[in-house]
mmCIF file with all atom_site columns, C-alpha atoms in Angstrom:
data_model
loop_
_atom_site.group_PDB
_atom_site.id
_atom_site.type_symbol
_atom_site.label_atom_id
_atom_site.label_alt_id
_atom_site.label_comp_id
_atom_site.label_asym_id
_atom_site.label_entity_id
_atom_site.label_seq_id
_atom_site.pdbx_PDB_ins_code
_atom_site.Cartn_x
_atom_site.Cartn_y
_atom_site.Cartn_z
_atom_site.occupancy
_atom_site.B_iso_or_equiv
_atom_site.pdbx_formal_charge
_atom_site.auth_seq_id
_atom_site.auth_comp_id
_atom_site.auth_asym_id
_atom_site.auth_atom_id
_atom_site.pdbx_PDB_model_num
ATOM 1   C CA . MET D 1 1   ? -9.177  79.096 205.662 1.00 48.00 ? 322 MET D CA 1
ATOM 2   C CA . ALA D 1 2   ? -6.871  80.241 208.453 1.00 46.00 ? 323 ALA D CA 1
ATOM 3   C CA . ASN D 1 3   ? -9.813  81.629 210.436 1.00 56.00 ? 324 ASN D CA 1
ATOM 4   C CA . TYR D 1 4   ? -11.537 78.245 210.213 1.00 53.00 ? 325 TYR D CA 1
ATOM 5   C CA . PHE D 1 5   ? -8.615  76.375 211.775 1.00 52.00 ? 326 PHE D CA 1
ATOM 6   C CA . PHE D 1 6   ? -8.263  79.056 214.459 1.00 52.00 ? 327 PHE D CA 1
ATOM 7   C CA . ASN D 1 7   ? -11.041 77.317 216.403 1.00 56.00 ? 328 ASN D CA 1
ATOM 8   C CA . PHE D 1 8   ? -9.500  73.842 216.167 1.00 53.00 ? 329 PHE D CA 1
ATOM 9   C CA . PRO D 1 9   ? -7.986  72.181 219.243 1.00 53.00 ? 330 PRO D CA 1
ATOM 10  C CA . THR D 1 10  ? -4.218  71.757 219.519 1.00 56.00 ? 331 THR D CA 1
ATOM 11  C CA . THR D 1 11  ? -2.078  68.657 219.869 1.00 57.00 ? 332 THR D CA 1
ATOM 12  C CA . PHE D 1 12  ? 1.586   67.762 220.298 1.00 50.00 ? 333 PHE D CA 1
ATOM 13  C CA . TYR D 1 13  ? 3.943   66.995 217.412 1.00 57.00 ? 334 TYR D CA 1
ATOM 14  C CA . ILE D 1 14  ? 7.430   65.502 217.729 1.00 63.00 ? 335 ILE D CA 1
ATOM 15  C CA . ASN D 1 15  ? 9.814   67.745 215.806 1.00 62.00 ? 336 ASN D CA 1
ATOM 16  C CA . ALA D 1 16  ? 12.592  65.519 214.481 1.00 60.00 ? 337 ALA D CA 1
ATOM 17  C CA . ASP D 1 17  ? 14.510  68.580 213.281 1.00 62.00 ? 338 ASP D CA 1
ATOM 18  C CA . ASP D 1 18  ? 14.637  70.020 216.797 1.00 59.00 ? 339 ASP D CA 1
ATOM 19  C CA . ASN D 1 19  ? 16.034  67.179 218.917 1.00 62.00 ? 340 ASN D CA 1
ATOM 20  C CA . ASN D 1 20  ? 12.625  65.522 219.036 1.00 58.00 ? 341 ASN D CA 1
ATOM 21  C CA . ASN D 1 21  ? 11.160  68.350 221.083 1.00 65.00 ? 342 ASN D CA 1
ATOM 22  C CA . LEU D 1 22  ? 7.388   68.586 221.269 1.00 62.00 ? 343 LEU D CA 1
ATOM 23  C CA . ASP D 1 23  ? 5.708   71.350 219.284 1.00 58.00 ? 344 ASP D CA 1
ATOM 24  C CA . VAL D 1 24  ? 2.159   72.514 219.944 1.00 53.00 ? 345 VAL D CA 1
ATOM 25  C CA . VAL D 1 25  ? 0.300   72.466 216.619 1.00 51.00 ? 346 VAL D CA 1
ATOM 26  C CA . THR D 1 26  ? -3.267  72.800 215.371 1.00 51.00 ? 347 THR D CA 1
ATOM 27  C CA . ASP D 1 27  ? -4.956  69.404 215.154 1.00 46.00 ? 348 ASP D CA 1
ATOM 28  C CA . ILE D 1 28  ? -6.218  69.550 211.572 1.00 49.00 ? 349 ILE D CA 1
ATOM 29  C CA . THR D 1 29  ? -7.250  65.875 211.690 1.00 50.00 ? 350 THR D CA 1
ATOM 30  C CA . LYS D 1 30  ? -10.474 66.843 213.477 1.00 51.00 ? 351 LYS D CA 1
ATOM 31  C CA . ARG D 1 31  ? -13.615 66.813 211.363 1.00 55.00 ? 352 ARG D CA 1
ATOM 32  C CA . VAL D 1 32  ? -16.985 68.479 211.844 1.00 54.00 ? 353 VAL D CA 1
ATOM 33  C CA . ALA D 1 33  ? -20.105 68.508 209.704 1.00 55.00 ? 354 ALA D CA 1
ATOM 34  C CA . PHE D 1 34  ? -23.600 69.926 209.563 1.00 63.00 ? 355 PHE D CA 1
ATOM 35  C CA . GLN D 1 35  ? -26.211 67.606 211.017 1.00 63.00 ? 356 GLN D CA 1
ATOM 36  C CA . GLN D 1 36  ? -28.311 65.835 208.395 1.00 67.00 ? 357 GLN D CA 1
ATOM 37  C CA . GLU D 1 37  ? -31.486 67.040 210.101 1.00 68.00 ? 358 GLU D CA 1
ATOM 38  C CA . PHE D 1 38  ? -30.296 70.614 209.573 1.00 69.00 ? 359 PHE D CA 1
ATOM 39  C CA . LYS D 1 39  ? -29.782 69.957 205.856 1.00 72.00 ? 360 LYS D CA 1
ATOM 40  C CA . LYS D 1 40  ? -33.378 68.794 205.608 1.00 74.00 ? 361 LYS D CA 1
ATOM 41  C CA . ASN D 1 41  ? -34.522 72.258 206.687 1.00 79.00 ? 362 ASN D CA 1
ATOM 42  C CA . SER D 1 42  ? -34.887 73.915 203.279 1.00 82.00 ? 363 SER D CA 1
ATOM 43  C CA . ALA D 1 43  ? -35.533 77.286 204.956 1.00 88.00 ? 364 ALA D CA 1
ATOM 44  C CA . ALA D 1 44  ? -31.873 77.376 206.061 1.00 88.00 ? 365 ALA D CA 1
ATOM 45  C CA . TYR D 1 45  ? -30.359 77.347 202.584 1.00 92.00 ? 366 TYR D CA 1
ATOM 46  C CA . PHE D 1 46  ? -30.980 77.992 198.903 1.00 94.00 ? 367 PHE D CA 1
ATOM 47  C CA . LYS D 1 47  ? -29.884 76.122 195.802 1.00 95.00 ? 368 LYS D CA 1
ATOM 48  C CA . ILE D 1 48  ? -27.545 77.410 193.103 1.00 97.00 ? 369 ILE D CA 1
ATOM 49  C CA . SER D 1 49  ? -25.734 76.048 190.054 1.00 97.00 ? 370 SER D CA 1
ATOM 50  C CA . VAL D 1 50  ? -21.975 76.602 190.094 1.00 97.00 ? 371 VAL D CA 1
ATOM 51  C CA . THR D 1 51  ? -20.498 78.136 186.937 1.00 96.00 ? 372 THR D CA 1
ATOM 52  C CA . ASP D 1 52  ? -16.988 77.692 185.574 1.00 94.00 ? 373 ASP D CA 1
ATOM 53  C CA . ASP D 1 53  ? -16.037 81.048 187.077 1.00 94.00 ? 374 ASP D CA 1
ATOM 54  C CA . ASP D 1 54  ? -17.244 80.202 190.581 1.00 96.00 ? 375 ASP D CA 1
ATOM 55  C CA . THR D 1 55  ? -14.998 79.068 193.414 1.00 95.00 ? 376 THR D CA 1
ATOM 56  C CA . PRO D 1 56  ? -15.911 78.537 197.090 1.00 95.00 ? 377 PRO D CA 1
ATOM 57  C CA . GLU D 1 57  ? -14.057 81.763 197.882 1.00 95.00 ? 378 GLU D CA 1
ATOM 58  C CA . ILE D 1 58  ? -15.909 83.766 195.230 1.00 97.00 ? 379 ILE D CA 1
ATOM 59  C CA . LEU D 1 59  ? -19.281 82.476 196.440 1.00 97.00 ? 380 LEU D CA 1
ATOM 60  C CA . ALA D 1 60  ? -18.393 83.185 200.078 1.00 96.00 ? 381 ALA D CA 1
ATOM 61  C CA . ASP D 1 61  ? -17.484 86.746 199.145 1.00 97.00 ? 382 ASP D CA 1
ATOM 62  C CA . LYS D 1 62  ? -20.673 87.085 197.104 1.00 97.00 ? 383 LYS D CA 1
ATOM 63  C CA . PHE D 1 63  ? -23.078 85.801 199.759 1.00 96.00 ? 384 PHE D CA 1
ATOM 64  C CA . TYR D 1 64  ? -21.226 86.487 203.028 1.00 95.00 ? 385 TYR D CA 1
ATOM 65  C CA . ASN D 1 65  ? -18.860 89.345 202.084 1.00 95.00 ? 386 ASN D CA 1
ATOM 66  C CA . ASP D 1 66  ? -15.989 87.266 203.456 1.00 93.00 ? 387 ASP D CA 1
ATOM 67  C CA . VAL D 1 67  ? -13.831 84.863 201.422 1.00 93.00 ? 388 VAL D CA 1
ATOM 68  C CA . GLU D 1 68  ? -12.679 83.193 204.673 1.00 89.00 ? 389 GLU D CA 1
ATOM 69  C CA . LYS D 1 69  ? -16.171 81.772 205.124 1.00 90.00 ? 390 LYS D CA 1
ATOM 70  C CA . HIS D 1 70  ? -15.819 79.515 202.085 1.00 92.00 ? 391 HIS D CA 1
ATOM 71  C CA . TRP D 1 71  ? -15.494 76.564 204.494 1.00 88.00 ? 392 TRP D CA 1
ATOM 72  C CA . ILE D 1 72  ? -19.215 76.917 205.232 1.00 90.00 ? 393 ILE D CA 1
ATOM 73  C CA . ILE D 1 73  ? -20.055 76.242 201.587 1.00 93.00 ? 394 ILE D CA 1
ATOM 74  C CA . LEU D 1 74  ? -17.661 73.294 201.425 1.00 91.00 ? 395 LEU D CA 1
ATOM 75  C CA . MET D 1 75  ? -18.887 71.760 204.691 1.00 87.00 ? 396 MET D CA 1
ATOM 76  C CA . LEU D 1 76  ? -22.580 72.165 203.883 1.00 90.00 ? 397 LEU D CA 1
ATOM 77  C CA . ASN D 1 77  ? -22.049 70.237 200.632 1.00 92.00 ? 398 ASN D CA 1
ATOM 78  C CA . ASP D 1 78  ? -19.842 67.518 202.191 1.00 89.00 ? 399 ASP D CA 1
ATOM 79  C CA . ILE D 1 79  ? -16.875 68.573 200.069 1.00 91.00 ? 400 ILE D CA 1
ATOM 80  C CA . ILE D 1 80  ? -13.702 67.091 201.537 1.00 85.00 ? 401 ILE D CA 1
ATOM 81  C CA . ASP D 1 81  ? -11.315 67.624 198.618 1.00 88.00 ? 402 ASP D CA 1
ATOM 82  C CA . PRO D 1 82  ? -11.955 71.007 196.942 1.00 87.00 ? 403 PRO D CA 1
ATOM 83  C CA . GLN D 1 83  ? -9.704  70.044 194.049 1.00 85.00 ? 404 GLN D CA 1
ATOM 84  C CA . PHE D 1 84  ? -11.826 67.124 192.842 1.00 86.00 ? 405 PHE D CA 1
ATOM 85  C CA . ASP D 1 85  ? -15.128 67.338 194.761 1.00 93.00 ? 406 ASP D CA 1
ATOM 86  C CA . TRP D 1 86  ? -15.754 70.833 193.391 1.00 96.00 ? 407 TRP D CA 1
ATOM 87  C CA . PRO D 1 87  ? -16.886 70.888 189.722 1.00 96.00 ? 408 PRO D CA 1
ATOM 88  C CA . LEU D 1 88  ? -13.981 71.188 187.317 1.00 96.00 ? 409 LEU D CA 1
ATOM 89  C CA . LYS D 1 89  ? -13.817 73.918 184.702 1.00 95.00 ? 410 LYS D CA 1
ATOM 90  C CA . TYR D 1 90  ? -14.508 72.461 181.258 1.00 94.00 ? 411 TYR D CA 1
ATOM 91  C CA . GLY D 1 91  ? -10.907 72.776 180.110 1.00 95.00 ? 412 GLY D CA 1
ATOM 92  C CA . ASN D 1 92  ? -9.653  71.112 183.284 1.00 95.00 ? 413 ASN D CA 1
ATOM 93  C CA . LEU D 1 93  ? -12.296 68.415 182.901 1.00 96.00 ? 414 LEU D CA 1
ATOM 94  C CA . ILE D 1 94  ? -11.036 67.604 179.396 1.00 97.00 ? 415 ILE D CA 1
ATOM 95  C CA . ASN D 1 95  ? -7.481  67.306 180.720 1.00 97.00 ? 416 ASN D CA 1
ATOM 96  C CA . PHE D 1 96  ? -8.722  65.117 183.583 1.00 96.00 ? 417 PHE D CA 1
ATOM 97  C CA . ILE D 1 97  ? -10.531 62.745 181.187 1.00 97.00 ? 418 ILE D CA 1
ATOM 98  C CA . GLU D 1 98  ? -7.518  62.586 178.865 1.00 97.00 ? 419 GLU D CA 1
ATOM 99  C CA . ASN D 1 99  ? -5.170  61.702 181.719 1.00 96.00 ? 420 ASN D CA 1
ATOM 100 C CA . LYS D 1 100 ? -7.577  59.257 183.345 1.00 96.00 ? 421 LYS D CA 1
ATOM 101 C CA . TYR D 1 101 ? -8.208  57.191 180.214 1.00 97.00 ? 422 TYR D CA 1
ATOM 102 C CA . SER D 1 102 ? -4.945  57.588 178.309 1.00 97.00 ? 423 SER D CA 1
ATOM 103 C CA . ALA D 1 103 ? -3.770  54.186 179.569 1.00 96.00 ? 424 ALA D CA 1
ATOM 104 C CA . ASN D 1 104 ? -6.754  52.551 177.805 1.00 96.00 ? 425 ASN D CA 1
ATOM 105 C CA . ALA D 1 105 ? -6.092  54.247 174.474 1.00 96.00 ? 426 ALA D CA 1
ATOM 106 C CA . ASN D 1 106 ? -4.634  52.399 171.488 1.00 95.00 ? 427 ASN D CA 1
ATOM 107 C CA . THR D 1 107 ? -1.668  54.655 170.805 1.00 91.00 ? 428 THR D CA 1
ATOM 108 C CA . THR D 1 108 ? -0.565  52.570 167.817 1.00 94.00 ? 429 THR D CA 1
ATOM 109 C CA . ILE D 1 109 ? -3.456  54.038 165.850 1.00 94.00 ? 430 ILE D CA 1
ATOM 110 C CA . GLY D 1 110 ? -3.073  57.488 167.367 1.00 95.00 ? 431 GLY D CA 1
ATOM 111 C CA . GLN D 1 111 ? -6.006  57.119 169.768 1.00 97.00 ? 432 GLN D CA 1
ATOM 112 C CA . SER D 1 112 ? -6.053  59.577 172.661 1.00 97.00 ? 433 SER D CA 1
ATOM 113 C CA . GLY D 1 113 ? -7.603  59.146 176.081 1.00 97.00 ? 434 GLY D CA 1
ATOM 114 C CA . ILE D 1 114 ? -10.455 61.408 174.956 1.00 97.00 ? 435 ILE D CA 1
ATOM 115 C CA . ASP D 1 115 ? -10.998 59.303 171.805 1.00 97.00 ? 436 ASP D CA 1
ATOM 116 C CA . TRP D 1 116 ? -11.196 56.126 173.867 1.00 98.00 ? 437 TRP D CA 1
ATOM 117 C CA . ALA D 1 117 ? -13.552 57.675 176.421 1.00 98.00 ? 438 ALA D CA 1
ATOM 118 C CA . GLN D 1 118 ? -15.877 58.869 173.652 1.00 97.00 ? 439 GLN D CA 1
ATOM 119 C CA . SER D 1 119 ? -16.050 55.482 171.919 1.00 96.00 ? 440 SER D CA 1
ATOM 120 C CA . ASN D 1 120 ? -16.613 53.138 174.875 1.00 97.00 ? 441 ASN D CA 1
ATOM 121 C CA . ASN D 1 121 ? -19.638 52.821 177.127 1.00 96.00 ? 442 ASN D CA 1
ATOM 122 C CA . GLN D 1 122 ? -19.339 53.056 180.893 1.00 93.00 ? 443 GLN D CA 1
ATOM 123 C CA . ALA D 1 123 ? -22.861 53.387 182.296 1.00 94.00 ? 444 ALA D CA 1
ATOM 124 C CA . TYR D 1 124 ? -26.193 51.814 181.335 1.00 96.00 ? 445 TYR D CA 1
ATOM 125 C CA . TYR D 1 125 ? -29.668 52.940 182.363 1.00 96.00 ? 446 TYR D CA 1
ATOM 126 C CA . LYS D 1 126 ? -33.259 51.802 182.134 1.00 97.00 ? 447 LYS D CA 1
ATOM 127 C CA . ILE D 1 127 ? -35.616 54.785 181.878 1.00 97.00 ? 448 ILE D CA 1
ATOM 128 C CA . GLU D 1 128 ? -39.305 54.550 182.746 1.00 97.00 ? 449 GLU D CA 1
ATOM 129 C CA . THR D 1 129 ? -41.444 57.588 181.927 1.00 97.00 ? 450 THR D CA 1
ATOM 130 C CA . LYS D 1 130 ? -45.004 57.762 183.270 1.00 97.00 ? 451 LYS D CA 1
ATOM 131 C CA . THR D 1 131 ? -47.458 60.276 181.845 1.00 96.00 ? 452 THR D CA 1
ATOM 132 C CA . ILE D 1 132 ? -51.022 61.066 182.928 1.00 95.00 ? 453 ILE D CA 1
ATOM 133 C CA . VAL D 1 133 ? -52.584 61.663 179.532 1.00 92.00 ? 454 VAL D CA 1
ATOM 134 C CA . GLN D 1 134 ? -55.328 64.055 180.625 1.00 91.00 ? 455 GLN D CA 1
ATOM 135 C CA . THR D 1 135 ? -53.107 66.317 182.782 1.00 92.00 ? 456 THR D CA 1
ATOM 136 C CA . GLY D 1 136 ? -49.751 65.929 181.087 1.00 91.00 ? 457 GLY D CA 1
ATOM 137 C CA . GLN D 1 137 ? -48.136 65.165 184.463 1.00 94.00 ? 458 GLN D CA 1
ATOM 138 C CA . ILE D 1 138 ? -44.843 63.348 183.882 1.00 96.00 ? 459 ILE D CA 1
ATOM 139 C CA . THR D 1 139 ? -42.644 61.357 186.271 1.00 96.00 ? 460 THR D CA 1
ATOM 140 C CA . LYS D 1 140 ? -39.339 59.901 185.132 1.00 95.00 ? 461 LYS D CA 1
ATOM 141 C CA . GLU D 1 141 ? -37.248 57.218 186.795 1.00 96.00 ? 462 GLU D CA 1
ATOM 142 C CA . LYS D 1 142 ? -33.710 56.480 185.627 1.00 94.00 ? 463 LYS D CA 1
ATOM 143 C CA . VAL D 1 143 ? -32.223 53.272 187.031 1.00 96.00 ? 464 VAL D CA 1
ATOM 144 C CA . PHE D 1 144 ? -28.599 52.177 186.717 1.00 95.00 ? 465 PHE D CA 1
ATOM 145 C CA . VAL D 1 145 ? -28.292 48.619 185.305 1.00 96.00 ? 466 VAL D CA 1
ATOM 146 C CA . ASP D 1 146 ? -25.441 46.357 184.251 1.00 95.00 ? 467 ASP D CA 1
ATOM 147 C CA . ALA D 1 147 ? -24.492 45.720 180.634 1.00 94.00 ? 468 ALA D CA 1
ATOM 148 C CA . ASN D 1 148 ? -26.289 42.350 180.417 1.00 96.00 ? 469 ASN D CA 1
ATOM 149 C CA . THR D 1 149 ? -29.547 43.776 181.792 1.00 96.00 ? 470 THR D CA 1
ATOM 150 C CA . TYR D 1 150 ? -29.244 46.711 179.413 1.00 96.00 ? 471 TYR D CA 1
ATOM 151 C CA . ALA D 1 151 ? -28.882 44.392 176.431 1.00 96.00 ? 472 ALA D CA 1
ATOM 152 C CA . ASN D 1 152 ? -32.099 42.568 177.351 1.00 96.00 ? 473 ASN D CA 1
ATOM 153 C CA . ILE D 1 153 ? -34.240 45.658 177.908 1.00 96.00 ? 474 ILE D CA 1
ATOM 154 C CA . SER D 1 154 ? -36.905 46.073 175.245 1.00 95.00 ? 475 SER D CA 1
ATOM 155 C CA . THR D 1 155 ? -38.244 49.543 174.578 1.00 96.00 ? 476 THR D CA 1
ATOM 156 C CA . SER D 1 156 ? -42.012 49.679 174.952 1.00 97.00 ? 477 SER D CA 1
ATOM 157 C CA . SER D 1 157 ? -45.020 51.919 175.451 1.00 96.00 ? 478 SER D CA 1
ATOM 158 C CA . SER D 1 158 ? -48.138 50.845 177.337 1.00 96.00 ? 479 SER D CA 1
ATOM 159 C CA . THR D 1 159 ? -51.349 52.631 178.333 1.00 96.00 ? 480 THR D CA 1
ATOM 160 C CA . TYR D 1 160 ? -53.418 51.804 181.417 1.00 95.00 ? 481 TYR D CA 1
ATOM 161 C CA . ASN D 1 161 ? -56.871 52.955 182.515 1.00 94.00 ? 482 ASN D CA 1
ATOM 162 C CA . LEU D 1 162 ? -56.861 54.262 186.094 1.00 91.00 ? 483 LEU D CA 1
ATOM 163 C CA . ASN D 1 163 ? -59.737 54.045 188.580 1.00 90.00 ? 484 ASN D CA 1
ATOM 164 C CA . ASP D 1 164 ? -60.331 57.816 188.408 1.00 88.00 ? 485 ASP D CA 1
ATOM 165 C CA . GLY D 1 165 ? -60.943 57.627 184.668 1.00 90.00 ? 486 GLY D CA 1
ATOM 166 C CA . TYR D 1 166 ? -57.537 58.968 183.714 1.00 93.00 ? 487 TYR D CA 1
ATOM 167 C CA . GLN D 1 167 ? -55.127 57.139 181.461 1.00 95.00 ? 488 GLN D CA 1
ATOM 168 C CA . LEU D 1 168 ? -51.503 56.374 182.349 1.00 96.00 ? 489 LEU D CA 1
ATOM 169 C CA . THR D 1 169 ? -48.904 55.902 179.645 1.00 97.00 ? 490 THR D CA 1
ATOM 170 C CA . VAL D 1 170 ? -45.699 54.074 180.613 1.00 97.00 ? 491 VAL D CA 1
ATOM 171 C CA . ASP D 1 171 ? -42.758 54.355 178.221 1.00 97.00 ? 492 ASP D CA 1
ATOM 172 C CA . VAL D 1 172 ? -39.680 52.182 178.748 1.00 97.00 ? 493 VAL D CA 1
ATOM 173 C CA . THR D 1 173 ? -36.450 53.238 177.061 1.00 97.00 ? 494 THR D CA 1
ATOM 174 C CA . LYS D 1 174 ? -32.760 52.742 177.727 1.00 97.00 ? 495 LYS D CA 1
ATOM 175 C CA . GLU D 1 175 ? -29.626 54.830 177.567 1.00 96.00 ? 496 GLU D CA 1
ATOM 176 C CA . ALA D 1 176 ? -25.917 54.076 177.433 1.00 96.00 ? 497 ALA D CA 1
ATOM 177 C CA . LEU D 1 177 ? -23.367 56.710 178.377 1.00 96.00 ? 498 LEU D CA 1
ATOM 178 C CA . THR D 1 178 ? -19.814 56.704 177.126 1.00 97.00 ? 499 THR D CA 1
ATOM 179 C CA . TYR D 1 179 ? -17.031 57.216 179.640 1.00 97.00 ? 500 TYR D CA 1
ATOM 180 C CA . PHE D 1 180 ? -16.709 60.769 178.309 1.00 98.00 ? 501 PHE D CA 1
ATOM 181 C CA . ASP D 1 181 ? -20.402 61.600 178.699 1.00 96.00 ? 502 ASP D CA 1
ATOM 182 C CA . TYR D 1 182 ? -20.470 59.955 182.131 1.00 95.00 ? 503 TYR D CA 1
ATOM 183 C CA . GLU D 1 183 ? -17.596 62.143 183.370 1.00 96.00 ? 504 GLU D CA 1
ATOM 184 C CA . VAL D 1 184 ? -19.254 65.281 181.961 1.00 97.00 ? 505 VAL D CA 1
ATOM 185 C CA . GLU D 1 185 ? -22.613 64.396 183.519 1.00 94.00 ? 506 GLU D CA 1
ATOM 186 C CA . TYR D 1 186 ? -21.002 63.539 186.864 1.00 95.00 ? 507 TYR D CA 1
ATOM 187 C CA . ASN D 1 187 ? -19.125 66.856 186.843 1.00 97.00 ? 508 ASN D CA 1
ATOM 188 C CA . ASP D 1 188 ? -22.342 68.736 186.030 1.00 97.00 ? 509 ASP D CA 1
ATOM 189 C CA . GLU D 1 189 ? -24.103 67.061 188.960 1.00 96.00 ? 510 GLU D CA 1
ATOM 190 C CA . LYS D 1 190 ? -21.487 68.612 191.252 1.00 96.00 ? 511 LYS D CA 1
ATOM 191 C CA . ARG D 1 191 ? -22.597 72.044 190.083 1.00 97.00 ? 512 ARG D CA 1
ATOM 192 C CA . ASN D 1 192 ? -25.851 71.723 192.020 1.00 97.00 ? 513 ASN D CA 1
ATOM 193 C CA . ILE D 1 193 ? -25.001 72.883 195.533 1.00 96.00 ? 514 ILE D CA 1
ATOM 194 C CA . ILE D 1 194 ? -26.762 74.471 198.483 1.00 94.00 ? 515 ILE D CA 1
ATOM 195 C CA . VAL D 1 195 ? -25.717 77.720 200.166 1.00 95.00 ? 516 VAL D CA 1
ATOM 196 C CA . LEU D 1 196 ? -26.395 78.543 203.791 1.00 93.00 ? 517 LEU D CA 1
ATOM 197 C CA . ARG D 1 197 ? -28.513 81.660 204.113 1.00 94.00 ? 518 ARG D CA 1
ATOM 198 C CA . PRO D 1 198 ? -26.502 84.607 205.494 1.00 94.00 ? 519 PRO D CA 1
ATOM 199 C CA . GLU D 1 199 ? -28.721 84.932 208.572 1.00 92.00 ? 520 GLU D CA 1
ATOM 200 C CA . PHE D 1 200 ? -27.587 81.462 209.731 1.00 88.00 ? 521 PHE D CA 1
ATOM 201 C CA . VAL D 1 201 ? -23.844 81.998 209.236 1.00 88.00 ? 522 VAL D CA 1
ATOM 202 C CA . GLU D 1 202 ? -23.076 83.305 212.733 1.00 86.00 ? 523 GLU D CA 1
ATOM 203 C CA . VAL D 1 203 ? -25.027 80.409 214.229 1.00 79.00 ? 524 VAL D CA 1
ATOM 204 C CA . ALA D 1 204 ? -22.853 77.974 212.250 1.00 76.00 ? 525 ALA D CA 1
ATOM 205 C CA . ILE D 1 205 ? -19.679 79.702 213.432 1.00 76.00 ? 526 ILE D CA 1
ATOM 206 C CA . ASP D 1 206 ? -20.814 79.664 217.060 1.00 73.00 ? 527 ASP D CA 1
ATOM 207 C CA . ASP D 1 207 ? -21.687 75.973 216.798 1.00 64.00 ? 528 ASP D CA 1
ATOM 208 C CA . LEU D 1 208 ? -18.216 75.257 215.428 1.00 64.00 ? 529 LEU D CA 1
ATOM 209 C CA . LYS D 1 209 ? -16.598 77.072 218.340 1.00 65.00 ? 530 LYS D CA 1
ATOM 210 C CA . ASN D 1 210 ? -18.789 75.277 220.872 1.00 60.00 ? 531 ASN D CA 1
ATOM 211 C CA . ILE D 1 211 ? -18.002 71.853 219.439 1.00 52.00 ? 532 ILE D CA 1
ATOM 212 C CA . PHE D 1 212 ? -14.265 72.316 219.780 1.00 49.00 ? 533 PHE D CA 1
ATOM 213 C CA . THR D 1 213 ? -14.554 74.029 223.154 1.00 48.00 ? 534 THR D CA 1
ATOM 214 C CA . LEU D 1 214 ? -16.467 71.046 224.552 1.00 42.00 ? 535 LEU D CA 1
ATOM 215 C CA . SER D 1 215 ? -14.030 68.565 222.986 1.00 47.00 ? 536 SER D CA 1
ATOM 216 C CA . GLN D 1 216 ? -10.968 70.017 224.734 1.00 48.00 ? 537 GLN D CA 1
#
């Protein structure tokens, strides 16, 4: 990460331990990001699923032969806090859930944070699955709803005749996730990241340098 901050501008810092003299320090409060239009260019990156053994440094070494370039992976995926924005290993995730929900647990009956998280619902969804009968084409929409809406959703299955002669089947179901399952699913979603293709790395580095050069 040191190489990343090498390009940052400097600022002055009052050193209270040195008679309030001014020190010249790297201004780490500056922030840069990839343009959203760039992220829409699928030719510039590829998708991967992060495993428990992967870290930004390991992936940077794997794809760029340089662990110092891990900031490119973090920045491209809008990861500000690598400790919590990066997917947790399963063991660490269990500890996180236990600590997060331990205050809700009924300790008088020996309930742990994990026990509480596994026995209480946190998220509710309405799921609508559309199937073209003749082709087997399926589209699925999962919509977050509140608890009252969830309670009033009736599961159903309906079939409609389309103008082209095909039939459309619409199935409505619902799903409730416990706090535990929600945390696991949310952590798994973080595993889906994009990686900048190696041929664009030097361009990204040059852009970073130019941004801070122009800002000084």
